[in-house]
Structure formats: structure tokens, C-alpha cells
PDB file of N, CA, C and O in Angstrom:
ATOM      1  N   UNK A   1       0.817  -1.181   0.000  1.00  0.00           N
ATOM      2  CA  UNK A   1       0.000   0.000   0.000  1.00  0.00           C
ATOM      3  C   UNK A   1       0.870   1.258   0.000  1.00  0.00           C
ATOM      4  O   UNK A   1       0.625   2.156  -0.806  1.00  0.00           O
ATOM      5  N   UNK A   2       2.007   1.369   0.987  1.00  0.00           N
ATOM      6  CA  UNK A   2       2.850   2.520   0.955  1.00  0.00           C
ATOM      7  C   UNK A   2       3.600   2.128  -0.662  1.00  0.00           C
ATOM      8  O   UNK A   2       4.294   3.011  -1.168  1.00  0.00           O
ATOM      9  N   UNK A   3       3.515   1.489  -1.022  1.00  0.00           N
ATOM     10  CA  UNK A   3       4.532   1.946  -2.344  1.00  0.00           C
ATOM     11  C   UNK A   3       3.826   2.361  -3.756  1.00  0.00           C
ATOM     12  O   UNK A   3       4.419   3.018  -4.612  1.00  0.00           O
ATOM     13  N   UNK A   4       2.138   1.772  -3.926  1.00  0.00           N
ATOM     14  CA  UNK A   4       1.348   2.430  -4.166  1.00  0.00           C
ATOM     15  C   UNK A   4       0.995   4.347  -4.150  1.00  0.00           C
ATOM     16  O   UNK A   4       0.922   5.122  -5.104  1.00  0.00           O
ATOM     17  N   UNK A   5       0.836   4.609  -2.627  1.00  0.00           N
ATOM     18  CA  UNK A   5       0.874   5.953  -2.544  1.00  0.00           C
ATOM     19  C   UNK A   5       1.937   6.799  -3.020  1.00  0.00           C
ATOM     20  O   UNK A   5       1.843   7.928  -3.502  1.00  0.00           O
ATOM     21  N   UNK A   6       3.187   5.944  -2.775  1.00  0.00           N
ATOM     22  CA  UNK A   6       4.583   6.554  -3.629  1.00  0.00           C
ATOM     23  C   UNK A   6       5.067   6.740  -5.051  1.00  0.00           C
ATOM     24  O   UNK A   6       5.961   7.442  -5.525  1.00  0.00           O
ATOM     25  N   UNK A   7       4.119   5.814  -5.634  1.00  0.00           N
ATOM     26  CA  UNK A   7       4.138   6.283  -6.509  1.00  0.00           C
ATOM     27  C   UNK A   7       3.285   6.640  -7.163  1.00  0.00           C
ATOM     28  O   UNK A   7       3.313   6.745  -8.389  1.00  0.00           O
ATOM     29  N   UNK A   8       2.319   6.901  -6.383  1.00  0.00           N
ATOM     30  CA  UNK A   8       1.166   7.789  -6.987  1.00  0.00           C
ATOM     31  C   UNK A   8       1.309   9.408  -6.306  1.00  0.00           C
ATOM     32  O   UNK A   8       0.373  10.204  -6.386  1.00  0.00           O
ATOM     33  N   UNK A   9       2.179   9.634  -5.859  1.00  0.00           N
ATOM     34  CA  UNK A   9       2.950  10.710  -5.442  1.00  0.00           C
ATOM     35  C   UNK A   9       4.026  11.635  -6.510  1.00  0.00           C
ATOM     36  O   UNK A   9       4.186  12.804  -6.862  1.00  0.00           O
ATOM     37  N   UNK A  10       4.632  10.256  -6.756  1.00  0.00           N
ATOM     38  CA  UNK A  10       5.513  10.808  -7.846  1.00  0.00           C
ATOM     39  C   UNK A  10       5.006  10.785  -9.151  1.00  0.00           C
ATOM     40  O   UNK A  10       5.628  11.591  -9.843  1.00  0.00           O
ATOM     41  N   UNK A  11       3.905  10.040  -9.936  1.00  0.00           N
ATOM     42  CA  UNK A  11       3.272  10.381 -10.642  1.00  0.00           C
ATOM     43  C   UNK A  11       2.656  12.008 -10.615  1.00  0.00           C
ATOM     44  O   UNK A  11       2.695  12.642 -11.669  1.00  0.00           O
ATOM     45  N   UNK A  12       2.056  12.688  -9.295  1.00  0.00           N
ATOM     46  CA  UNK A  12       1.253  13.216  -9.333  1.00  0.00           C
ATOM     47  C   UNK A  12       2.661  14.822  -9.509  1.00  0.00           C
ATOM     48  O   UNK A  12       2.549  15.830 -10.206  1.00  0.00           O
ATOM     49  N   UNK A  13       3.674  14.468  -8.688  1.00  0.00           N
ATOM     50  CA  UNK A  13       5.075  15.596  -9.116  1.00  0.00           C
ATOM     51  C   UNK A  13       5.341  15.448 -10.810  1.00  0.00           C
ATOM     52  O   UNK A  13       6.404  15.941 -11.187  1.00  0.00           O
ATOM     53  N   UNK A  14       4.508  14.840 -11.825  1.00  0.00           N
ATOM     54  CA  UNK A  14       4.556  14.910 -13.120  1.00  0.00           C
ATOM     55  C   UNK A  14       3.585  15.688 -13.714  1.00  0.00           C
ATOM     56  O   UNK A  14       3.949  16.441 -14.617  1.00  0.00           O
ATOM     57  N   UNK A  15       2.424  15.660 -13.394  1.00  0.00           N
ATOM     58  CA  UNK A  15       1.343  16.241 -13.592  1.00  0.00           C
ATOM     59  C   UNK A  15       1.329  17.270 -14.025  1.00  0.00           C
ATOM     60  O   UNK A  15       0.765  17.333 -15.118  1.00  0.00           O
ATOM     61  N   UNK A  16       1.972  18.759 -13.396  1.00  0.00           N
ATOM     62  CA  UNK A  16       2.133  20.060 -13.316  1.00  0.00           C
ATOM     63  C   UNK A  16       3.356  20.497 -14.413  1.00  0.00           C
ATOM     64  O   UNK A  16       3.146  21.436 -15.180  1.00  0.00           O
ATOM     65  N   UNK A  17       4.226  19.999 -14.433  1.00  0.00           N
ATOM     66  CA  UNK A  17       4.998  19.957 -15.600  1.00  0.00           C
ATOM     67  C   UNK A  17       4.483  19.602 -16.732  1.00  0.00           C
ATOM     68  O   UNK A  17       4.519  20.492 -17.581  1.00  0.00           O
ATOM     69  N   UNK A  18       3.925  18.435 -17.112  1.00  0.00           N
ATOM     70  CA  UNK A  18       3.452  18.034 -18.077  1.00  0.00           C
ATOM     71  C   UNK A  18       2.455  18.957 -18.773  1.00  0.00           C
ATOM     72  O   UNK A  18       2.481  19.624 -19.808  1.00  0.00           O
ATOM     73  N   UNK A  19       1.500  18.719 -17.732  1.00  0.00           N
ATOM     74  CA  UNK A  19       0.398  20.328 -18.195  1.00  0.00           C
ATOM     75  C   UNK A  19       1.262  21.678 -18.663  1.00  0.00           C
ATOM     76  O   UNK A  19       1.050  22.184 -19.765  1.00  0.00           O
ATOM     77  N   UNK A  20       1.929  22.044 -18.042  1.00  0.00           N
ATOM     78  CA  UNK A  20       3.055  22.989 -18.332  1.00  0.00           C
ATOM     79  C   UNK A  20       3.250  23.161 -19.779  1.00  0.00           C
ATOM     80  O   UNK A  20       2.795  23.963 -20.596  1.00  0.00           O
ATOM     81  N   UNK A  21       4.208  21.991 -19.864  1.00  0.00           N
ATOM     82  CA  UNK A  21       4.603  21.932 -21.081  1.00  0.00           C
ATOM     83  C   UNK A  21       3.561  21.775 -22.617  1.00  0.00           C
ATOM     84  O   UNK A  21       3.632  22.268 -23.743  1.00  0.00           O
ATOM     85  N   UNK A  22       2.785  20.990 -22.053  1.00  0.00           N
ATOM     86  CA  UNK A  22       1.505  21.287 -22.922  1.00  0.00           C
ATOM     87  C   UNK A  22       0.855  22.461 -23.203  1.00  0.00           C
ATOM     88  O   UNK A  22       0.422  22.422 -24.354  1.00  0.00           O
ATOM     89  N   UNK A  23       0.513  23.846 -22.444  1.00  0.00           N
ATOM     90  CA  UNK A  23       0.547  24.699 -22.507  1.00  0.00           C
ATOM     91  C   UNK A  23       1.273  25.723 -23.401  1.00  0.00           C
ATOM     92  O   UNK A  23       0.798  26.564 -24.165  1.00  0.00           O
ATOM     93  N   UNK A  24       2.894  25.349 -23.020  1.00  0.00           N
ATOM     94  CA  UNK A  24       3.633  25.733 -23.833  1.00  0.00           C
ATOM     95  C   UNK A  24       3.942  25.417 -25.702  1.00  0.00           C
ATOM     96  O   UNK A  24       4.245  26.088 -26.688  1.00  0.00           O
ATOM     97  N   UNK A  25       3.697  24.256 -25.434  1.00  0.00           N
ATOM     98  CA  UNK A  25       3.634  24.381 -26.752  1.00  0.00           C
ATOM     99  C   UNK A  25       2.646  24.877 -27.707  1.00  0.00           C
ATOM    100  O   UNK A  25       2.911  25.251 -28.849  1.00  0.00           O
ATOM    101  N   UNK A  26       1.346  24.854 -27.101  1.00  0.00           N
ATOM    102  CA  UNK A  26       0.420  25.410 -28.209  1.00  0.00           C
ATOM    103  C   UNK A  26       0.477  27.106 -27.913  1.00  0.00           C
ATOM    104  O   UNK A  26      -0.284  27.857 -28.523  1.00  0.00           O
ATOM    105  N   UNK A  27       1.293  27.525 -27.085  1.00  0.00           N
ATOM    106  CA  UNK A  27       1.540  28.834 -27.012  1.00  0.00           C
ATOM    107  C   UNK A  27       2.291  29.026 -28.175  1.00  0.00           C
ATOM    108  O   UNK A  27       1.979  29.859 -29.026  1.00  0.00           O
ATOM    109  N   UNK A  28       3.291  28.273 -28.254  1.00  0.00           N
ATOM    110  CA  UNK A  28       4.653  28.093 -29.319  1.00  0.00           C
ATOM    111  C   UNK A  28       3.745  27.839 -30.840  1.00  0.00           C
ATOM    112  O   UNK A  28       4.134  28.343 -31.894  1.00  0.00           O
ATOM    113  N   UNK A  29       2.876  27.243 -30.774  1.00  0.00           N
ATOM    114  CA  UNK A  29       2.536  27.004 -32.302  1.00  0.00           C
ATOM    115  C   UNK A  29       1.439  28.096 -32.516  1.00  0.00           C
ATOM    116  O   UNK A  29       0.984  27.767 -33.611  1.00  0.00           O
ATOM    117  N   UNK A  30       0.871  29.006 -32.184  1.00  0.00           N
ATOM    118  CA  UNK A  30       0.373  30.139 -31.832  1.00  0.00           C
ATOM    119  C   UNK A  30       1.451  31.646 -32.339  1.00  0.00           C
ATOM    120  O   UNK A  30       1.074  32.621 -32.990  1.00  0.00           O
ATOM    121  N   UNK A  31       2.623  31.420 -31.861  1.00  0.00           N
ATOM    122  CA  UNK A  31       3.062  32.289 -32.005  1.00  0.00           C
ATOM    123  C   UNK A  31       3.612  32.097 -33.726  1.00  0.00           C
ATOM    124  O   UNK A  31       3.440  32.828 -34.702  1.00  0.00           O
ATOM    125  N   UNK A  32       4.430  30.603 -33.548  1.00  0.00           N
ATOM    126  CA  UNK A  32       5.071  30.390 -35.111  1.00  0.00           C
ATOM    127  C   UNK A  32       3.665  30.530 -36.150  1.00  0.00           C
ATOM    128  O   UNK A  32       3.969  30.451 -37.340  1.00  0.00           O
ATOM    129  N   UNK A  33       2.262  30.714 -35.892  1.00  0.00           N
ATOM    130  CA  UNK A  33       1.605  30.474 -36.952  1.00  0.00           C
ATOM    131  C   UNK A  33       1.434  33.010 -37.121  1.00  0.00           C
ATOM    132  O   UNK A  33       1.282  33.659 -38.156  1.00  0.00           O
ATOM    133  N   UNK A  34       1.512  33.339 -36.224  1.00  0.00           N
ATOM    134  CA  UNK A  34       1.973  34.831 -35.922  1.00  0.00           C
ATOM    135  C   UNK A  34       2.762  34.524 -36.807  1.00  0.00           C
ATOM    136  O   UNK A  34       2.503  34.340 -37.997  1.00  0.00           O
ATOM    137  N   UNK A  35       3.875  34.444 -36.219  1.00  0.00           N
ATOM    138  CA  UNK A  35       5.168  34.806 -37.365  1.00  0.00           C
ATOM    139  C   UNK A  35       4.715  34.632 -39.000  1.00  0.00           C
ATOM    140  O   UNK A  35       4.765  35.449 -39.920  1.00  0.00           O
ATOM    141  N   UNK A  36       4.282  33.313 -38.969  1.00  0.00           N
ATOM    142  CA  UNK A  36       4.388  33.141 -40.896  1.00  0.00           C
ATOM    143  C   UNK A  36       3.305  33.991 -41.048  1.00  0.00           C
ATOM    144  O   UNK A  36       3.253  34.021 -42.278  1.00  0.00           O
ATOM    145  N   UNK A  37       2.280  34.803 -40.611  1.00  0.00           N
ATOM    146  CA  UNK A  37       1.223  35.667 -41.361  1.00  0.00           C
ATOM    147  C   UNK A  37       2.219  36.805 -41.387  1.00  0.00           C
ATOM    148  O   UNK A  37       2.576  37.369 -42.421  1.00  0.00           O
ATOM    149  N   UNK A  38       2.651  37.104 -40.138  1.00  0.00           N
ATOM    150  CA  UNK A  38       3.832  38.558 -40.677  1.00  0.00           C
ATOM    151  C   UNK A  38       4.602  38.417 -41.285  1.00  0.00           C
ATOM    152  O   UNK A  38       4.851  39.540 -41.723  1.00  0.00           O
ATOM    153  N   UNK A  39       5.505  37.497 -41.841  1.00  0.00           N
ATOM    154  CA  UNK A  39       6.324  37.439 -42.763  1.00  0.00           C
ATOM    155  C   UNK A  39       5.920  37.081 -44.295  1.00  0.00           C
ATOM    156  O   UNK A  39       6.729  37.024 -45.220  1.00  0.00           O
ATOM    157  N   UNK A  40       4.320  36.815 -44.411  1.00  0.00           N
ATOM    158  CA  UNK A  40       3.947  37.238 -45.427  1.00  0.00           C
ATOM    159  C   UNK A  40       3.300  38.410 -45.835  1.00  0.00           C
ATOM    160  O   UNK A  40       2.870  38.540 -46.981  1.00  0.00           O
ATOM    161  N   UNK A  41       3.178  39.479 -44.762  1.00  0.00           N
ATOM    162  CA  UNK A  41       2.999  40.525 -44.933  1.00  0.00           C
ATOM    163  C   UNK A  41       3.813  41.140 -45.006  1.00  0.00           C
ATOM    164  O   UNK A  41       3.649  41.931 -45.935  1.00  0.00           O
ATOM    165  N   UNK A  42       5.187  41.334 -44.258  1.00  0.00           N
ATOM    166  CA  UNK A  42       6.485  41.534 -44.651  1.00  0.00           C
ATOM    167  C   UNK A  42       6.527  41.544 -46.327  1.00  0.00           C
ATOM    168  O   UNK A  42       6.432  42.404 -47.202  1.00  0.00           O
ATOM    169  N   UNK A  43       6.718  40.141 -46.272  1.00  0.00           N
ATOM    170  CA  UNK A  43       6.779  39.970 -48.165  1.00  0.00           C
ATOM    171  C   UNK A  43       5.842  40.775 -49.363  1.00  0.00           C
ATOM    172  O   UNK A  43       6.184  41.176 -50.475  1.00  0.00           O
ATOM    173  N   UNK A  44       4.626  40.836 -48.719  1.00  0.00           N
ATOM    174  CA  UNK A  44       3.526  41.732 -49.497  1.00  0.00           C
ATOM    175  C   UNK A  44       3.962  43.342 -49.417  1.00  0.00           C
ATOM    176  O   UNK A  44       4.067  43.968 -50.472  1.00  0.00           O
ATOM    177  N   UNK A  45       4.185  43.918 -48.281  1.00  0.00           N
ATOM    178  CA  UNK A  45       4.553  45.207 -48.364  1.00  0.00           C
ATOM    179  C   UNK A  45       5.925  45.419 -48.873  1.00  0.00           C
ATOM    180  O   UNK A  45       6.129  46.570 -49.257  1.00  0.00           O
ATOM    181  N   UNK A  46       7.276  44.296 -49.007  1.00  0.00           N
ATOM    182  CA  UNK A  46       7.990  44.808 -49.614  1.00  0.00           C
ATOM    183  C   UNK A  46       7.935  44.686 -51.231  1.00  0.00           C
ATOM    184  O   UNK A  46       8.779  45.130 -52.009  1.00  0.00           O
ATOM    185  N   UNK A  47       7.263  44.286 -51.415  1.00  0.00           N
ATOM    186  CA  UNK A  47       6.575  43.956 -52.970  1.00  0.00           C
ATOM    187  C   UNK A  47       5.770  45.659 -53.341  1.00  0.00           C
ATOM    188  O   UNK A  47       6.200  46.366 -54.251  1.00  0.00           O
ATOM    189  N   UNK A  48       4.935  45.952 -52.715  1.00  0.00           N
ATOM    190  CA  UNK A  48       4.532  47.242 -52.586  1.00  0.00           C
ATOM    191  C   UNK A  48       5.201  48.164 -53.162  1.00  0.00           C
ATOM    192  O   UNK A  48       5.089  48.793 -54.215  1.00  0.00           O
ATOM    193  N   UNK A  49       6.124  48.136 -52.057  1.00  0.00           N
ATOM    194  CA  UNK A  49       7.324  49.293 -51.818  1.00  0.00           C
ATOM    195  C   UNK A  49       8.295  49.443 -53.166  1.00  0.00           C
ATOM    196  O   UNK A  49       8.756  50.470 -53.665  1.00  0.00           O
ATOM    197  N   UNK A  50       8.451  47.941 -53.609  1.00  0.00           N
ATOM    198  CA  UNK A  50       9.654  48.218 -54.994  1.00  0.00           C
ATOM    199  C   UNK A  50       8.686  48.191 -55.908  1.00  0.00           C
ATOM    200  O   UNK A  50       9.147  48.041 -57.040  1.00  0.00           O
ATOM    201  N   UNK A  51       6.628  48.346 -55.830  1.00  0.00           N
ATOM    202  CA  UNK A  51       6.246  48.642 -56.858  1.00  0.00           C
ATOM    203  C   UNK A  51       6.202  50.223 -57.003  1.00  0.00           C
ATOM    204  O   UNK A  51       6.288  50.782 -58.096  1.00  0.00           O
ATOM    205  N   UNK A  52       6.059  50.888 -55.794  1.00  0.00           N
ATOM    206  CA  UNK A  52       5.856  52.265 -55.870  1.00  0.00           C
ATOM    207  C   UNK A  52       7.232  53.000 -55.879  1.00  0.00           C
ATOM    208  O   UNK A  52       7.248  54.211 -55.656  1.00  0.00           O
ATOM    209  N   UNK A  53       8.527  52.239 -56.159  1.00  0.00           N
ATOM    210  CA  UNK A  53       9.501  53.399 -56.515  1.00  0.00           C
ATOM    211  C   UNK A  53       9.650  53.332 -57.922  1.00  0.00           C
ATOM    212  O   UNK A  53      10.648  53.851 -58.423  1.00  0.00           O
ATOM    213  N   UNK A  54       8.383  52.488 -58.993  1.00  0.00           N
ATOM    214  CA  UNK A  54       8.065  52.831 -60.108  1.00  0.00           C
ATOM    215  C   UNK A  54       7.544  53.987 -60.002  1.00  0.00           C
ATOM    216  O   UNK A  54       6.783  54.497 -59.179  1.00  0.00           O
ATOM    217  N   UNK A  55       8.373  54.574 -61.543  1.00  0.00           N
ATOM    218  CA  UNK A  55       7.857  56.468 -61.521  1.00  0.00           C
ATOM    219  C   UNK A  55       6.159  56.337 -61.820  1.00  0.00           C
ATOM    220  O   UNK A  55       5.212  57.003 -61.403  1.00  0.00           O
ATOM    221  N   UNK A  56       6.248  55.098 -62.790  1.00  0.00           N
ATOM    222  CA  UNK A  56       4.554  55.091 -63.496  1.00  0.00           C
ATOM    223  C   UNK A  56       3.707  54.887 -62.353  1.00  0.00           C
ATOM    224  O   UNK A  56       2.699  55.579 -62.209  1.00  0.00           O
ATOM    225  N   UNK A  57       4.064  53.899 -61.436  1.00  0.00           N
ATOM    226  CA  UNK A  57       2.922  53.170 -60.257  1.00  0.00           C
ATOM    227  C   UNK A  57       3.477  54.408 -59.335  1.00  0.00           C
ATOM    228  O   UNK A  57       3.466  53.941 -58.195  1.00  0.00           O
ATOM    229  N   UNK A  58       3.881  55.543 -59.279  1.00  0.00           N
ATOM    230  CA  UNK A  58       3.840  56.486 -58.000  1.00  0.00           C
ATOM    231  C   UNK A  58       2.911  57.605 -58.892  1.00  0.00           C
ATOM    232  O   UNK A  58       2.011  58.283 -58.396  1.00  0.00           O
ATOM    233  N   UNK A  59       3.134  57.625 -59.650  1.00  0.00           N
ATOM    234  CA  UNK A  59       2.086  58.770 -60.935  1.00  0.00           C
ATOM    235  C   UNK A  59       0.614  58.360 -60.579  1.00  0.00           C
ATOM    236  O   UNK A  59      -0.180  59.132 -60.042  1.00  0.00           O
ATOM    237  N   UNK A  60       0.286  56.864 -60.987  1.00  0.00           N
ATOM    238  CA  UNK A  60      -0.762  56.610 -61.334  1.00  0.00           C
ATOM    239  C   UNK A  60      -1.484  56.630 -59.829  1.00  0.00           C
ATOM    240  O   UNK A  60      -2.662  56.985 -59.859  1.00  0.00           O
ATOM    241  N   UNK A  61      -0.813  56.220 -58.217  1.00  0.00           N
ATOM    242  CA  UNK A  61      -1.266  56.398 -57.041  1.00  0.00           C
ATOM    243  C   UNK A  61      -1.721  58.015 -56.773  1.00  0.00           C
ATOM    244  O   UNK A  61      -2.707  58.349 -56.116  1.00  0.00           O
ATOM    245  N   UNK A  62      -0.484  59.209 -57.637  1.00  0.00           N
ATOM    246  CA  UNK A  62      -0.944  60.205 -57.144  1.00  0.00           C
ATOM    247  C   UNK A  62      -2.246  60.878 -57.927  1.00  0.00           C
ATOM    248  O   UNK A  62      -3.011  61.478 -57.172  1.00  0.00           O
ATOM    249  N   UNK A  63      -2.564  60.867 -59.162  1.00  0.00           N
ATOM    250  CA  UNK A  63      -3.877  60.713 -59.980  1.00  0.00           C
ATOM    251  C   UNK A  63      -5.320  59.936 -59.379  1.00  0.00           C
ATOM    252  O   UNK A  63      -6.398  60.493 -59.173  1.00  0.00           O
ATOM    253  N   UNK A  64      -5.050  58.758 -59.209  1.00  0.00           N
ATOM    254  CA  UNK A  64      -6.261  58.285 -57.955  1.00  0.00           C
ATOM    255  C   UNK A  64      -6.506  59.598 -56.741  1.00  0.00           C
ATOM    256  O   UNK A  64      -7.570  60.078 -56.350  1.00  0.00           O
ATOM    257  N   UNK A  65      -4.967  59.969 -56.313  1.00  0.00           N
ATOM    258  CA  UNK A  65      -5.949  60.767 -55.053  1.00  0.00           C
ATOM    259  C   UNK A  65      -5.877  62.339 -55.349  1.00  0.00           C
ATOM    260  O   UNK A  65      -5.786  63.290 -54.573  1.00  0.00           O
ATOM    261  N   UNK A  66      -5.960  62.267 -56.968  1.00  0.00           N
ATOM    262  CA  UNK A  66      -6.450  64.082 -57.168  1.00  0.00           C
ATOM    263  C   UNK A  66      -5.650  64.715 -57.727  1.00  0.00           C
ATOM    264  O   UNK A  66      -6.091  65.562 -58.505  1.00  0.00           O
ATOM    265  N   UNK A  67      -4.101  64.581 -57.574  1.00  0.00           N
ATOM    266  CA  UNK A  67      -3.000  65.359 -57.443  1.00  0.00           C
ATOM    267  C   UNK A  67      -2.665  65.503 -58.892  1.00  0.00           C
ATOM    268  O   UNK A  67      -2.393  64.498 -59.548  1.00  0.00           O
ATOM    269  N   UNK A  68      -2.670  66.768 -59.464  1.00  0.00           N
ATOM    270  CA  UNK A  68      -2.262  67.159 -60.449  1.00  0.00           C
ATOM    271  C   UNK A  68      -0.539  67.806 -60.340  1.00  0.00           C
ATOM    272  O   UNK A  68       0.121  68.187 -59.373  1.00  0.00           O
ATOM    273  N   UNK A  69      -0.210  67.700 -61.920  1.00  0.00           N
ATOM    274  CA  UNK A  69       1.493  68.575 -61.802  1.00  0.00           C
ATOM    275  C   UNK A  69       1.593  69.778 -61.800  1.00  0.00           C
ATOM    276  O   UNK A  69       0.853  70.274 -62.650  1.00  0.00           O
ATOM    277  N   UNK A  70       2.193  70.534 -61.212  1.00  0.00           N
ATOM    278  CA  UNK A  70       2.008  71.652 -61.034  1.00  0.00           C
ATOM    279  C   UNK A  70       2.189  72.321 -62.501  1.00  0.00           C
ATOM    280  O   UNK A  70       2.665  73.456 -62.492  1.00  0.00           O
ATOM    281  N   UNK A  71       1.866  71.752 -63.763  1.00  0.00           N
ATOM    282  CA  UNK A  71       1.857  72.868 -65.093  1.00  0.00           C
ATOM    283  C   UNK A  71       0.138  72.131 -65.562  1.00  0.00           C
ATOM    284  O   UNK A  71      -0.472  72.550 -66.545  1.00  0.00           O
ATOM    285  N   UNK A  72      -0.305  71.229 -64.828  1.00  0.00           N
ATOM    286  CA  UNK A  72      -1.604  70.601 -65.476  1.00  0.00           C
ATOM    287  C   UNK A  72      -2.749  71.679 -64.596  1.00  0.00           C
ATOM    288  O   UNK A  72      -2.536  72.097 -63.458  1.00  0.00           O
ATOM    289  N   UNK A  73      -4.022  72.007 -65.455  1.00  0.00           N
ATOM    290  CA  UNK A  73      -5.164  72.706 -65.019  1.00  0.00           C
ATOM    291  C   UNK A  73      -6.142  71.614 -64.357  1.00  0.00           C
ATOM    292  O   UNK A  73      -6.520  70.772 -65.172  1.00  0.00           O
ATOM    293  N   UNK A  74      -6.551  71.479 -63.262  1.00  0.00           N
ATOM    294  CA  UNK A  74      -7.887  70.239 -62.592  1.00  0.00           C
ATOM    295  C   UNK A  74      -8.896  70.875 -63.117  1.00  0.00           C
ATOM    296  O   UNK A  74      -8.923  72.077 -63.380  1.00  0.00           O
ATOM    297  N   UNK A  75      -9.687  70.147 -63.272  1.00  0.00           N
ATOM    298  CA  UNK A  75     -11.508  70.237 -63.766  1.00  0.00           C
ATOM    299  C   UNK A  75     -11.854  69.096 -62.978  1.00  0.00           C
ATOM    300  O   UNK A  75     -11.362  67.976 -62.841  1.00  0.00           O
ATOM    301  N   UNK A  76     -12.957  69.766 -62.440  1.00  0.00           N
ATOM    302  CA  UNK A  76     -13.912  68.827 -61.808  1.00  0.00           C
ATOM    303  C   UNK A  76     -15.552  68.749 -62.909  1.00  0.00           C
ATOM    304  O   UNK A  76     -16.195  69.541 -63.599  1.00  0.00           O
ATOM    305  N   UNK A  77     -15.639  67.324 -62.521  1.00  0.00           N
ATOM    306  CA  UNK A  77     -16.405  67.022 -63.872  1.00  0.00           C
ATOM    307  C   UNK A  77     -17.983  66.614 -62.554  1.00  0.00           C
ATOM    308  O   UNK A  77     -18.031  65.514 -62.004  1.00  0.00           O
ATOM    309  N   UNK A  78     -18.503  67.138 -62.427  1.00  0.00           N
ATOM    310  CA  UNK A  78     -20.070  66.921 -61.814  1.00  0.00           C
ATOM    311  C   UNK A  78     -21.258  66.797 -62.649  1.00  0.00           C
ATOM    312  O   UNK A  78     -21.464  67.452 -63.671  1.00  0.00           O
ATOM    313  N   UNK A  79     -22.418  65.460 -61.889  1.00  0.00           N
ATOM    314  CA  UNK A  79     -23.447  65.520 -63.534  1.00  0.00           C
ATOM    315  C   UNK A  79     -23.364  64.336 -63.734  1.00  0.00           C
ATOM    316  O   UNK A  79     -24.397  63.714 -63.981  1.00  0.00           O
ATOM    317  N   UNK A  80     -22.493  63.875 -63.702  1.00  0.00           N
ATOM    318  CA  UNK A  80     -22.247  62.485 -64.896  1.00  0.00           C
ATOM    319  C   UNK A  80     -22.926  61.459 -64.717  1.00  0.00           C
ATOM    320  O   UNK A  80     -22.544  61.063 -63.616  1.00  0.00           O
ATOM    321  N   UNK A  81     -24.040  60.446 -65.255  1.00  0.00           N
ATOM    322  CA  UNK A  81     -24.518  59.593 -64.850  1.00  0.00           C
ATOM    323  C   UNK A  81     -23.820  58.290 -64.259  1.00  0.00           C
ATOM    324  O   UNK A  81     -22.669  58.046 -64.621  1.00  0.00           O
ATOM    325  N   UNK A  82     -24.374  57.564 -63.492  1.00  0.00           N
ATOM    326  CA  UNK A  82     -23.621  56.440 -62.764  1.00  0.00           C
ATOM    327  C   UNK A  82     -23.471  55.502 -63.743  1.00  0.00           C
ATOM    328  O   UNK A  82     -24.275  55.479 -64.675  1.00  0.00           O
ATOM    329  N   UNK A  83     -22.275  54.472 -63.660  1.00  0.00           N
ATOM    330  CA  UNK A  83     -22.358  53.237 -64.739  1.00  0.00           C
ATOM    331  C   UNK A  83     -23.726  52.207 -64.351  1.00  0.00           C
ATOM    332  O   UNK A  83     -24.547  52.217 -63.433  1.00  0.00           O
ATOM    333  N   UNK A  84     -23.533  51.443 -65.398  1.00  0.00           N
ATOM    334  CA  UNK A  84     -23.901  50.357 -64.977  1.00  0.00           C
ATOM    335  C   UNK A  84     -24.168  49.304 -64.136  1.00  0.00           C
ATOM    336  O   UNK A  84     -24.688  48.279 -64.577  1.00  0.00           O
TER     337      UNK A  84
END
């Protein structure tokens, strides 16, 4: 009977570690699944970045938001029916 309780003693000094470590790891695969979404966003924004030190793709971003050259006249065009 005492060697029973003994080692259901020392079983039970496993317990808390074990859980532990279980813990830990799905912390760990949690974080590595973090990492690979940022490092494909990493990858997406530096893709970005060497598209917009194209002169054409920095032109055509500043035209979307309005920006004329300073020798071009803006017209605003109001009225126009909606597409399709």
C-alpha cells in the first residue's frame, strides 16, 4: 500500500509539468503560426514598396488621389450619370 501511494505521489510531481509543457507548446505554435502571417505581410509590403519606386505606379497612385502637376489645369467634372 505505501509503495502504491509513492508512486502515486511521484506520478502526481509529473502532472504540473506536463500540463506545463503542454501549454507551452500550443503557445509556441500560436506564435510560429503569428510569425508566418507577418512574414507574409512583410513579403507583401515589400513587394509594394519596390512597386511604388516605379515612376509610373507612384504617378498613377498620385492621380487616384487628385494630385495634379504643377503645369496641369484640374476640372472637376459633376453631372455624370452612374455606370452600370
Amino acid at each position: 500500500m505505501a509503495l502504491l501511494c509513492v508512486l502515486l505521489g511521484i506520478t502526481a510531481l509529473f502532472v504540473g509539468p506536463l500540463l506545463s509543457l503542454r501549454s507551452t507548446l500550443a503557445e509556441s505554435d500560436a506564435k510560429q503560426a503569428e510569425v508566418q502571417r507577418l512574414q507574409r505581410e512583410n513579403t507583401r509590403l515589400k513587394q509594394r514598396q519596390s512597386a511604388l519606386k516605379s515612376k509610373g505606379t507612384l504617378e498613377l497612385e498620385a492621380r487616384r488621389r487628385g494630385m495634379v502637376r504643377p503645369t496641369e489645369r484640374p476640372f472637376v467634372v459633376r453631372g455624370l450619370p452612374k455606370g452600370p
